[in-house]
CSV table of C-alpha atoms in Angstrom, one decimal:
chain,number,residue,atom,x,y,z
A,29,UNK,CA,27.0,-19.2,-8.0
A,30,UNK,CA,29.0,-16.0,-7.4
A,31,UNK,CA,28.5,-13.1,-9.7
A,32,UNK,CA,31.0,-12.5,-12.5
A,33,UNK,CA,31.4,-9.7,-14.9
A,34,UNK,CA,29.4,-10.2,-18.1
A,35,UNK,CA,30.4,-9.4,-21.6
A,36,UNK,CA,26.8,-9.3,-22.9
A,37,UNK,CA,25.8,-6.3,-24.8
A,38,UNK,CA,24.1,-4.0,-22.4
A,39,UNK,CA,21.3,-3.3,-24.7
A,40,UNK,CA,19.9,-6.8,-24.0
A,41,UNK,CA,18.9,-5.5,-20.6
A,42,UNK,CA,17.7,-2.1,-21.7
A,43,UNK,CA,14.0,-2.8,-22.1
A,44,UNK,CA,13.4,0.1,-19.8
A,45,UNK,CA,14.4,2.5,-22.7
A,46,UNK,CA,10.9,1.9,-23.9
A,47,UNK,CA,9.4,3.6,-20.9
A,48,UNK,CA,7.5,6.8,-21.7
A,49,UNK,CA,9.8,8.9,-19.4
A,50,UNK,CA,13.3,8.7,-17.9
A,51,UNK,CA,12.8,8.3,-14.1
A,52,UNK,CA,16.4,9.5,-13.6
A,53,UNK,CA,15.1,13.0,-14.4
A,54,UNK,CA,12.9,12.8,-11.4
A,55,UNK,CA,15.6,11.2,-9.3
A,56,UNK,CA,17.6,14.4,-9.6
A,57,UNK,CA,14.8,16.7,-8.6
A,58,UNK,CA,15.0,18.2,-5.1
A,59,UNK,CA,12.5,17.0,-2.6
A,60,UNK,CA,10.8,20.4,-2.6
A,61,UNK,CA,10.2,20.1,-6.3
A,62,UNK,CA,8.6,16.7,-6.1
A,63,UNK,CA,6.4,17.1,-3.0
A,64,UNK,CA,5.3,20.2,-1.1
A,65,UNK,CA,6.0,20.6,2.5
A,66,UNK,CA,3.1,19.7,4.9
A,67,UNK,CA,2.5,23.4,5.5
A,68,UNK,CA,2.4,24.2,1.8
A,69,UNK,CA,0.1,21.3,1.1
A,70,UNK,CA,-2.2,22.4,4.0
A,71,UNK,CA,-2.3,25.9,2.5
A,72,UNK,CA,-3.2,24.5,-0.9
A,73,UNK,CA,-6.0,22.5,0.7
A,74,UNK,CA,-7.8,25.7,1.5
A,75,UNK,CA,-8.3,26.7,-2.1
A,76,UNK,CA,-10.8,25.3,-4.6
A,77,UNK,CA,-9.0,21.9,-4.9
A,78,UNK,CA,-11.0,20.5,-2.0
A,79,UNK,CA,-14.3,22.1,-3.1
A,80,UNK,CA,-16.6,19.4,-4.6
A,81,UNK,CA,-18.5,22.2,-6.3
A,82,UNK,CA,-15.4,23.4,-8.1
A,83,UNK,CA,-16.5,23.8,-11.7
A,84,UNK,CA,-13.1,24.2,-13.4
A,85,UNK,CA,-12.2,21.5,-15.9
A,86,UNK,CA,-10.1,19.6,-13.4
A,87,UNK,CA,-12.7,20.1,-10.6
A,88,UNK,CA,-15.4,18.5,-12.8
A,89,UNK,CA,-13.1,15.6,-13.7
A,90,UNK,CA,-12.4,15.0,-10.1
A,91,UNK,CA,-16.1,15.1,-9.2
A,92,UNK,CA,-17.0,12.8,-12.0
A,93,UNK,CA,-14.3,10.3,-11.0
A,94,UNK,CA,-15.7,10.2,-7.4
A,95,UNK,CA,-19.2,9.8,-8.6
A,96,UNK,CA,-18.2,6.9,-10.8
A,97,UNK,CA,-17.3,4.8,-7.8
A,98,UNK,CA,-19.6,6.4,-5.2
A,99,UNK,CA,-22.1,3.5,-4.9
A,100,UNK,CA,-19.2,1.2,-4.0
A,101,UNK,CA,-17.9,3.5,-1.2
A,102,UNK,CA,-19.2,2.7,2.3
A,103,UNK,CA,-18.5,4.0,5.8
A,104,UNK,CA,-17.5,1.5,8.5
A,105,UNK,CA,-17.6,1.9,12.3
A,106,UNK,CA,-16.1,-0.5,14.8
A,107,UNK,CA,-17.6,0.0,18.3
A,108,UNK,CA,-15.3,-1.5,21.0
A,109,UNK,CA,-17.0,-2.4,24.3
A,110,UNK,CA,-15.6,-0.2,27.0
A,111,UNK,CA,-14.2,-1.4,30.3
A,112,UNK,CA,-15.5,-0.7,33.8
A,113,UNK,CA,-18.8,0.7,32.4
A,114,UNK,CA,-17.2,3.1,30.0
A,115,UNK,CA,-19.3,3.8,26.8
A,116,UNK,CA,-18.0,1.9,23.7
A,117,UNK,CA,-15.5,3.9,21.7
A,118,UNK,CA,-16.0,3.8,17.9
A,119,UNK,CA,-13.5,4.2,15.2
A,120,UNK,CA,-14.9,5.2,11.8
A,121,UNK,CA,-13.2,4.9,8.4
A,122,UNK,CA,-14.0,4.1,4.8
A,123,UNK,CA,-14.2,0.9,2.8
A,124,UNK,CA,-14.9,-0.2,-0.8
A,125,UNK,CA,-17.0,-3.0,-2.2
A,126,UNK,CA,-14.6,-5.3,-4.0
A,127,UNK,CA,-16.4,-8.7,-4.4
A,128,UNK,CA,-19.6,-10.7,-4.1
A,129,UNK,CA,-18.7,-14.1,-2.8
A,130,UNK,CA,-21.5,-16.7,-2.4
A,131,UNK,CA,-24.0,-15.1,0.0
A,132,UNK,CA,-21.7,-12.3,1.1
A,133,UNK,CA,-20.5,-8.9,-0.1
A,134,UNK,CA,-16.8,-8.2,0.6
A,135,UNK,CA,-15.7,-4.7,1.7
A,136,UNK,CA,-12.0,-3.9,1.6
A,137,UNK,CA,-10.7,-1.5,4.2
A,138,UNK,CA,-7.8,-0.8,6.5
A,139,UNK,CA,-7.0,-3.0,9.5
A,140,UNK,CA,-6.8,0.2,11.5
A,141,UNK,CA,-10.5,-0.3,12.0
A,142,UNK,CA,-9.8,-3.1,14.5
A,143,UNK,CA,-6.2,-2.5,15.6
A,144,UNK,CA,-5.5,-2.0,19.3
A,145,UNK,CA,-4.1,1.5,19.8
A,146,UNK,CA,-0.4,1.6,20.6
A,147,UNK,CA,0.0,-2.2,19.9
A,148,UNK,CA,1.3,-3.0,16.4
A,149,UNK,CA,0.6,-6.7,16.4
A,150,UNK,CA,-2.8,-7.1,17.9
A,151,UNK,CA,-6.5,-6.4,17.0
A,152,UNK,CA,-9.6,-6.3,19.1
A,153,UNK,CA,-11.4,-9.6,19.6
A,154,UNK,CA,-14.4,-10.1,17.5
A,155,UNK,CA,-16.5,-10.6,20.6
A,156,UNK,CA,-16.0,-7.0,21.8
A,157,UNK,CA,-16.0,-5.3,18.4
A,158,UNK,CA,-19.3,-4.5,16.7
A,159,UNK,CA,-18.9,-3.5,13.1
A,160,UNK,CA,-21.6,-1.5,11.3
A,161,UNK,CA,-21.5,-0.5,7.6
A,162,UNK,CA,-23.3,2.6,6.1
A,163,UNK,CA,-24.2,2.0,2.5
A,164,UNK,CA,-24.6,4.7,-0.2
A,165,UNK,CA,-28.4,4.5,0.2
A,166,UNK,CA,-28.1,5.4,3.9
A,167,UNK,CA,-28.9,1.9,5.0
A,168,UNK,CA,-26.9,0.6,8.0
A,169,UNK,CA,-26.1,-3.1,8.1
A,170,UNK,CA,-24.0,-5.3,10.4
A,171,UNK,CA,-20.6,-6.3,9.3
A,172,UNK,CA,-18.3,-9.2,10.2
A,173,UNK,CA,-14.5,-9.1,10.2
A,174,UNK,CA,-13.6,-11.8,7.7
A,175,UNK,CA,-9.8,-11.4,7.3
A,176,UNK,CA,-7.1,-9.0,8.1
A,177,UNK,CA,-3.3,-8.6,7.6
A,178,UNK,CA,-1.2,-6.3,9.8
A,179,UNK,CA,1.8,-6.5,7.4
A,180,UNK,CA,0.0,-4.3,4.8
A,181,UNK,CA,-2.7,-3.0,7.2
A,182,UNK,CA,-5.6,-4.3,5.1
A,183,UNK,CA,-8.8,-6.1,6.1
A,184,UNK,CA,-12.0,-7.5,4.6
A,185,UNK,CA,-15.4,-7.0,6.2
A,186,UNK,CA,-18.3,-9.2,5.1
A,187,UNK,CA,-21.9,-8.1,5.0
A,188,UNK,CA,-25.0,-10.0,3.7
A,189,UNK,CA,-25.1,-10.0,-0.1
A,190,UNK,CA,-26.2,-6.6,-1.5
A,191,UNK,CA,-27.0,-6.9,-5.2
A,192,UNK,CA,-27.3,-3.2,-5.6
A,193,UNK,CA,-23.7,-2.6,-4.6
A,194,UNK,CA,-21.4,-2.5,-7.7
A,195,UNK,CA,-17.9,-4.0,-7.3
A,196,UNK,CA,-14.8,-1.9,-7.9
A,197,UNK,CA,-12.2,-3.7,-10.0
A,198,UNK,CA,-8.6,-3.4,-8.8
A,199,UNK,CA,-6.3,-3.3,-11.8
A,200,UNK,CA,-2.6,-2.9,-12.0
A,201,UNK,CA,-1.3,0.4,-13.4
A,202,UNK,CA,1.6,0.7,-15.8
A,203,UNK,CA,4.9,0.1,-14.0
A,204,UNK,CA,6.1,3.7,-14.6
A,205,UNK,CA,2.8,5.3,-13.6
A,206,UNK,CA,4.1,6.8,-10.3
A,207,UNK,CA,7.3,8.2,-11.8
A,208,UNK,CA,5.6,11.6,-12.5
A,209,UNK,CA,3.2,13.5,-10.2
A,210,UNK,CA,-0.4,13.3,-11.2
A,211,UNK,CA,-3.6,14.8,-9.8
A,212,UNK,CA,-5.6,12.4,-7.6
A,213,UNK,CA,-8.7,12.4,-5.3
A,214,UNK,CA,-9.0,10.7,-1.9
A,215,UNK,CA,-12.6,9.4,-1.2
A,216,UNK,CA,-14.5,8.8,2.0
A,217,UNK,CA,-18.0,8.3,3.3
A,218,UNK,CA,-18.7,10.0,6.6
A,219,UNK,CA,-20.9,8.1,9.1
A,220,UNK,CA,-22.1,11.2,11.0
A,221,UNK,CA,-23.4,13.1,7.9
A,222,UNK,CA,-23.8,10.0,5.7
A,223,UNK,CA,-22.2,12.1,2.9
A,224,UNK,CA,-19.6,11.4,0.3
A,225,UNK,CA,-16.3,13.2,1.0
A,226,UNK,CA,-13.4,14.1,-1.4
A,227,UNK,CA,-10.0,15.7,-1.0
A,228,UNK,CA,-7.8,16.5,-4.0
A,229,UNK,CA,-4.1,16.5,-4.3
A,230,UNK,CA,-1.2,15.0,-6.3
A,231,UNK,CA,1.0,11.9,-6.0
A,232,UNK,CA,4.6,12.9,-5.3
A,233,UNK,CA,8.1,11.6,-5.2
A,234,UNK,CA,8.9,11.0,-1.5
A,235,UNK,CA,8.8,8.2,1.0
A,236,UNK,CA,6.5,7.6,4.0
A,237,UNK,CA,7.8,7.7,7.6
A,238,UNK,CA,5.8,4.5,8.3
A,239,UNK,CA,7.8,1.3,8.2
A,240,UNK,CA,6.4,0.0,4.9
A,241,UNK,CA,8.6,0.4,1.9
A,242,UNK,CA,5.7,-0.1,-0.4
A,243,UNK,CA,3.8,3.0,0.7
A,244,UNK,CA,3.7,6.1,-1.5
A,245,UNK,CA,2.6,9.7,-0.7
A,246,UNK,CA,0.0,12.0,-1.9
A,247,UNK,CA,-0.7,15.7,-1.0
A,248,UNK,CA,-4.4,15.1,-0.2
A,249,UNK,CA,-5.0,16.6,3.2
A,250,UNK,CA,-7.3,13.9,4.7
A,251,UNK,CA,-8.9,13.2,8.0
A,252,UNK,CA,-9.2,9.9,9.9
A,253,UNK,CA,-12.5,9.0,8.1
A,254,UNK,CA,-10.6,8.7,4.8
A,255,UNK,CA,-8.5,5.8,6.2
A,256,UNK,CA,-9.1,2.6,4.1
A,257,UNK,CA,-10.8,4.6,1.3
A,258,UNK,CA,-9.8,4.8,-2.4
A,259,UNK,CA,-7.3,7.1,-4.0
A,260,UNK,CA,-8.2,7.6,-7.7
A,261,UNK,CA,-7.0,9.7,-10.5
A,262,UNK,CA,-9.0,12.0,-12.8
A,263,UNK,CA,-9.3,9.2,-15.4
A,264,UNK,CA,-11.2,7.1,-12.9
A,265,UNK,CA,-8.2,4.7,-12.4
A,266,UNK,CA,-7.8,3.3,-8.9
A,267,UNK,CA,-4.4,4.4,-7.6
A,268,UNK,CA,-4.4,2.9,-4.1
A,269,UNK,CA,-5.8,2.8,-0.6
A,270,UNK,CA,-5.4,5.7,1.8
A,271,UNK,CA,-3.8,5.7,5.3
A,272,UNK,CA,-2.9,8.6,7.6
A,273,UNK,CA,0.3,9.7,9.3
A,274,UNK,CA,1.2,12.8,11.4
A,275,UNK,CA,2.2,15.0,8.5
A,276,UNK,CA,1.7,13.1,5.3
A,277,UNK,CA,-0.9,11.0,3.5
A,278,UNK,CA,0.5,7.6,2.6
A,279,UNK,CA,-1.2,5.2,0.4
A,280,UNK,CA,-0.7,1.5,-0.5
A,281,UNK,CA,-0.4,1.3,-4.4
A,282,UNK,CA,-3.2,-0.5,-6.1
A,283,UNK,CA,-1.1,-3.4,-7.4
A,284,UNK,CA,-0.2,-4.4,-3.8
A,285,UNK,CA,-3.9,-4.0,-2.7
A,286,UNK,CA,-4.9,-6.2,-5.7
A,287,UNK,CA,-2.3,-8.8,-4.7
A,288,UNK,CA,-3.6,-8.8,-1.1
A,289,UNK,CA,-7.2,-9.3,-2.3
A,290,UNK,CA,-6.1,-12.2,-4.6
A,291,UNK,CA,-4.5,-13.9,-1.6
A,292,UNK,CA,-7.6,-13.3,0.6
A,293,UNK,CA,-9.8,-14.9,-2.0
A,294,UNK,CA,-7.6,-17.9,-2.6
A,295,UNK,CA,-6.1,-18.5,0.9
A,296,UNK,CA,-8.2,-16.5,3.3
A,297,UNK,CA,-5.0,-14.9,4.4
A,298,UNK,CA,-2.0,-13.3,2.8
A,299,UNK,CA,0.9,-15.7,2.2
A,300,UNK,CA,3.9,-13.5,2.8
A,301,UNK,CA,6.6,-13.9,0.1
A,302,UNK,CA,10.1,-14.2,1.3
A,303,UNK,CA,13.3,-13.0,-0.5
A,304,UNK,CA,15.3,-11.8,2.4
A,305,UNK,CA,15.8,-8.5,0.6
A,306,UNK,CA,14.5,-5.0,1.3
A,307,UNK,CA,15.2,-1.9,-0.7
A,308,UNK,CA,14.2,1.6,-2.0
A,309,UNK,CA,13.3,2.9,-5.4
A,310,UNK,CA,16.1,4.8,-7.1
A,311,UNK,CA,13.8,7.7,-7.9
A,312,UNK,CA,13.2,8.5,-4.2
A,313,UNK,CA,16.9,8.4,-3.1
A,314,UNK,CA,18.8,11.4,-1.9
A,315,UNK,CA,20.8,13.4,-4.5
A,316,UNK,CA,24.1,12.6,-2.7
A,317,UNK,CA,23.5,8.9,-2.9
A,318,UNK,CA,22.4,9.1,-6.5
A,319,UNK,CA,25.6,11.0,-7.4
A,320,UNK,CA,27.8,8.2,-5.9
A,321,UNK,CA,25.9,5.6,-7.9
A,322,UNK,CA,26.2,7.7,-11.1
A,323,UNK,CA,30.0,8.1,-10.6
A,324,UNK,CA,30.5,4.4,-10.3
A,325,UNK,CA,28.4,3.0,-13.1
A,326,UNK,CA,26.3,4.1,-16.1
A,327,UNK,CA,23.2,5.6,-14.8
A,328,UNK,CA,20.5,2.9,-14.3
A,329,UNK,CA,17.2,3.9,-15.7
A,330,UNK,CA,15.3,2.4,-12.8
A,331,UNK,CA,15.5,-0.2,-10.1
A,332,UNK,CA,15.5,-1.0,-6.4
A,333,UNK,CA,18.6,-0.2,-4.3
A,334,UNK,CA,19.1,-3.1,-1.9
A,335,UNK,CA,19.6,-1.7,1.7
A,336,UNK,CA,19.0,-4.9,3.7
A,337,UNK,CA,19.8,-8.6,3.1
A,338,UNK,CA,19.1,-11.4,5.5
A,339,UNK,CA,20.4,-14.8,4.6
A,340,UNK,CA,20.7,-17.9,6.9
A,341,UNK,CA,20.2,-16.3,10.3
A,342,UNK,CA,22.1,-18.8,12.6
A,343,UNK,CA,19.3,-18.9,15.2
A,344,UNK,CA,16.9,-20.1,12.5
A,345,UNK,CA,18.9,-23.0,11.2
A,346,UNK,CA,17.6,-25.6,13.6
A,347,UNK,CA,14.0,-24.8,13.2
A,348,UNK,CA,13.6,-23.2,9.7
A,349,UNK,CA,15.5,-25.4,7.2
A,350,UNK,CA,13.8,-23.6,4.3
A,351,UNK,CA,15.4,-20.3,5.3
A,352,UNK,CA,18.9,-21.9,5.4
A,353,UNK,CA,18.4,-23.1,1.8
A,354,UNK,CA,17.1,-19.7,0.7
A,355,UNK,CA,19.8,-17.6,-1.1
A,356,UNK,CA,20.0,-14.4,-2.9
A,357,UNK,CA,22.6,-15.6,-5.5
A,358,UNK,CA,25.2,-13.2,-4.4
A,359,UNK,CA,23.0,-10.1,-4.1
A,360,UNK,CA,24.5,-7.7,-1.6
A,361,UNK,CA,23.6,-4.5,0.1
A,362,UNK,CA,24.2,-1.6,-2.3
A,363,UNK,CA,23.3,-3.7,-5.4
A,364,UNK,CA,20.5,-2.5,-7.7
A,365,UNK,CA,17.8,-4.9,-8.7
A,366,UNK,CA,17.1,-3.6,-12.2
A,367,UNK,CA,14.7,-6.3,-13.6
A,368,UNK,CA,12.8,-9.4,-12.5
A,369,UNK,CA,11.9,-11.9,-15.1
A,370,UNK,CA,12.6,-9.3,-17.8
A,371,UNK,CA,10.2,-6.7,-16.2
A,372,UNK,CA,11.9,-3.4,-15.3
A,373,UNK,CA,11.5,-2.5,-11.6
A,374,UNK,CA,10.4,1.0,-10.6
A,375,UNK,CA,9.2,0.7,-7.0
A,376,UNK,CA,9.1,-1.5,-3.9
A,377,UNK,CA,5.3,-1.7,-4.4
A,378,UNK,CA,5.7,-3.1,-7.9
A,379,UNK,CA,8.3,-5.6,-6.5
A,380,UNK,CA,5.9,-6.7,-3.7
A,381,UNK,CA,3.0,-7.1,-6.2
A,382,UNK,CA,5.1,-9.4,-8.3
A,383,UNK,CA,6.2,-11.4,-5.3
A,384,UNK,CA,2.6,-11.8,-4.1
A,385,UNK,CA,1.7,-13.2,-7.6
A,386,UNK,CA,4.7,-15.5,-7.5
A,387,UNK,CA,3.7,-16.7,-4.1
A,388,UNK,CA,0.3,-17.9,-5.5
A,389,UNK,CA,2.3,-20.1,-7.8
A,390,UNK,CA,4.6,-21.3,-5.0
A,391,UNK,CA,1.6,-22.3,-2.9
A,392,UNK,CA,0.0,-24.1,-5.8
A,393,UNK,CA,3.1,-26.1,-6.6
A,394,UNK,CA,4.2,-26.4,-3.0
A,395,UNK,CA,7.8,-25.4,-3.8
A,396,UNK,CA,9.7,-22.2,-4.1
A,397,UNK,CA,9.5,-20.2,-7.3
A,398,UNK,CA,12.7,-19.1,-9.0
A,399,UNK,CA,12.8,-15.6,-10.6
A,400,UNK,CA,15.6,-14.3,-12.6
A,401,UNK,CA,16.9,-10.9,-11.6
A,402,UNK,CA,19.2,-8.6,-13.6
A,403,UNK,CA,21.5,-6.9,-11.0
A,404,UNK,CA,23.8,-3.9,-11.2
A,405,UNK,CA,26.6,-3.5,-8.7
A,406,UNK,CA,27.7,0.2,-8.6
A,407,UNK,CA,30.7,-0.6,-6.4
A,408,UNK,CA,32.6,-2.1,-9.3
A,409,UNK,CA,30.4,-1.6,-12.3
A,410,UNK,CA,29.5,-5.3,-12.5
A,411,UNK,CA,26.2,-6.6,-13.9
A,412,UNK,CA,25.0,-10.2,-13.5
A,413,UNK,CA,22.0,-12.4,-13.5
A,414,UNK,CA,20.8,-13.9,-10.2
A,415,UNK,CA,18.2,-16.7,-9.6
A,416,UNK,CA,16.2,-15.6,-6.5
A,417,UNK,CA,13.9,-18.0,-4.7
A,418,UNK,CA,10.5,-16.9,-3.6
A,419,UNK,CA,9.0,-18.8,-0.7
A,420,UNK,CA,6.7,-18.2,2.2
A,421,UNK,CA,8.2,-16.0,4.8
A,422,UNK,CA,9.4,-18.1,7.8
A,423,UNK,CA,8.3,-17.2,11.3
A,424,UNK,CA,10.6,-16.0,14.1
A,425,UNK,CA,13.6,-13.8,13.7
A,426,UNK,CA,13.2,-13.2,9.9
A,427,UNK,CA,9.6,-12.3,10.3
A,428,UNK,CA,10.2,-9.8,13.0
A,429,UNK,CA,13.1,-8.1,11.2
A,430,UNK,CA,11.2,-7.6,7.9
A,431,UNK,CA,7.7,-7.2,9.3
A,432,UNK,CA,6.2,-3.7,8.6
A,433,UNK,CA,5.7,-1.8,11.8
A,434,UNK,CA,2.9,0.7,11.5
A,435,UNK,CA,3.0,3.6,13.9
A,436,UNK,CA,-0.3,5.4,13.5
A,437,UNK,CA,-1.3,8.6,15.2
A,438,UNK,CA,-4.0,8.5,17.8
A,439,UNK,CA,-7.3,8.4,15.8
A,440,UNK,CA,-10.3,10.5,16.5
A,441,UNK,CA,-12.9,8.5,18.4
A,442,UNK,CA,-16.6,8.7,18.2
A,443,UNK,CA,-19.1,7.7,20.8
A,444,UNK,CA,-22.8,6.7,20.7
A,445,UNK,CA,-25.1,9.3,22.2
A,446,UNK,CA,-28.3,8.2,23.9
A,447,UNK,CA,-30.4,5.8,21.7
A,448,UNK,CA,-33.3,8.2,21.4
A,449,UNK,CA,-31.3,10.6,19.3
A,450,UNK,CA,-29.7,8.0,17.1
A,451,UNK,CA,-27.0,10.4,15.9
A,452,UNK,CA,-23.3,10.3,15.8
A,453,UNK,CA,-21.2,13.0,17.6
A,454,UNK,CA,-17.5,13.6,17.7
A,455,UNK,CA,-16.5,13.9,21.4
A,456,UNK,CA,-12.8,13.4,20.8
A,457,UNK,CA,-12.0,16.8,22.2
């Protein structure tokens, strides 16, 4: 039904007042205040922040946080058989032990490990990709690609059960956790030296250039080997999974990573939730856009500004009847999704994690799940409730429009040297 003005007392939808901080304060900071430039971050990386032997209070906390998960951190290498007699090229990155399933140990990492360079939608065939895993005890074992998802760029590699490898538990953080910058540590294990690596930095209020709205940014100046590794804070909380871009260090928030792992365990794939909506968090918007919103309606404490809505694409009607029945209950571009089922929204990552959880229910019941959204419309000051249907994303046009397109820089490649040396060398130059 179309939205109408509501006379309800606004305090009924003000649960966000209970948040420990007002995200609007951070909305109105300049970009330079929330996240340093790449040059500034690189300069900062040269000081004691990246020194694992830093014995300051913060340095010791960072080191202890890394050591707390070190036995679960592994190095992975995917050797791709070369063509025309070329030696196999090997991409190395980091993974984390996340589960023991029957006779196998699961390692969560980035799908970058097996992606074809320059092709966003393809991975190397298992027959030409040899995956090896370096454990914390220097033991190297063979790995098998079990599952992957190119939407969120995550993958699970399976190895024979290793009882001495502790599992890292992925737990959701408080919804407002990312509203203020906090010190974090990126973790990796390097195949060549077999050593644990760490890079310190801070989370910051900015968006990634990669086409994935859920991604957030840290100032940790990492190298390729950190891809797929953990980002943790100084209280030993898991913050997310690291990726790499030309000038920034994006990471996938832990609640999305946790949702992906839940789907892998239950469905052996990620069942992509479909709302037909994409948007950005208010606290990362430009000041000019925020000013327009503030002039037209009382300042929202938090929410997702809708910047894309796709409903009933004509070309899909003949083949995707579910898509034609899907509706956003009057939600339009420019609206603000303030709450879902009474939970205040702070970021696209939080929204995606909620939808992934709802998708589990939808698959179990074999029918769409309805969630109630509280929506603000800055254009005319209207507020209304909308019943949004969560269903599995249809293939075809919808899928292509909303699919995350990862454009990753050319990674460093490693090559095996003669077998008698048995060492790794970087010949990427």
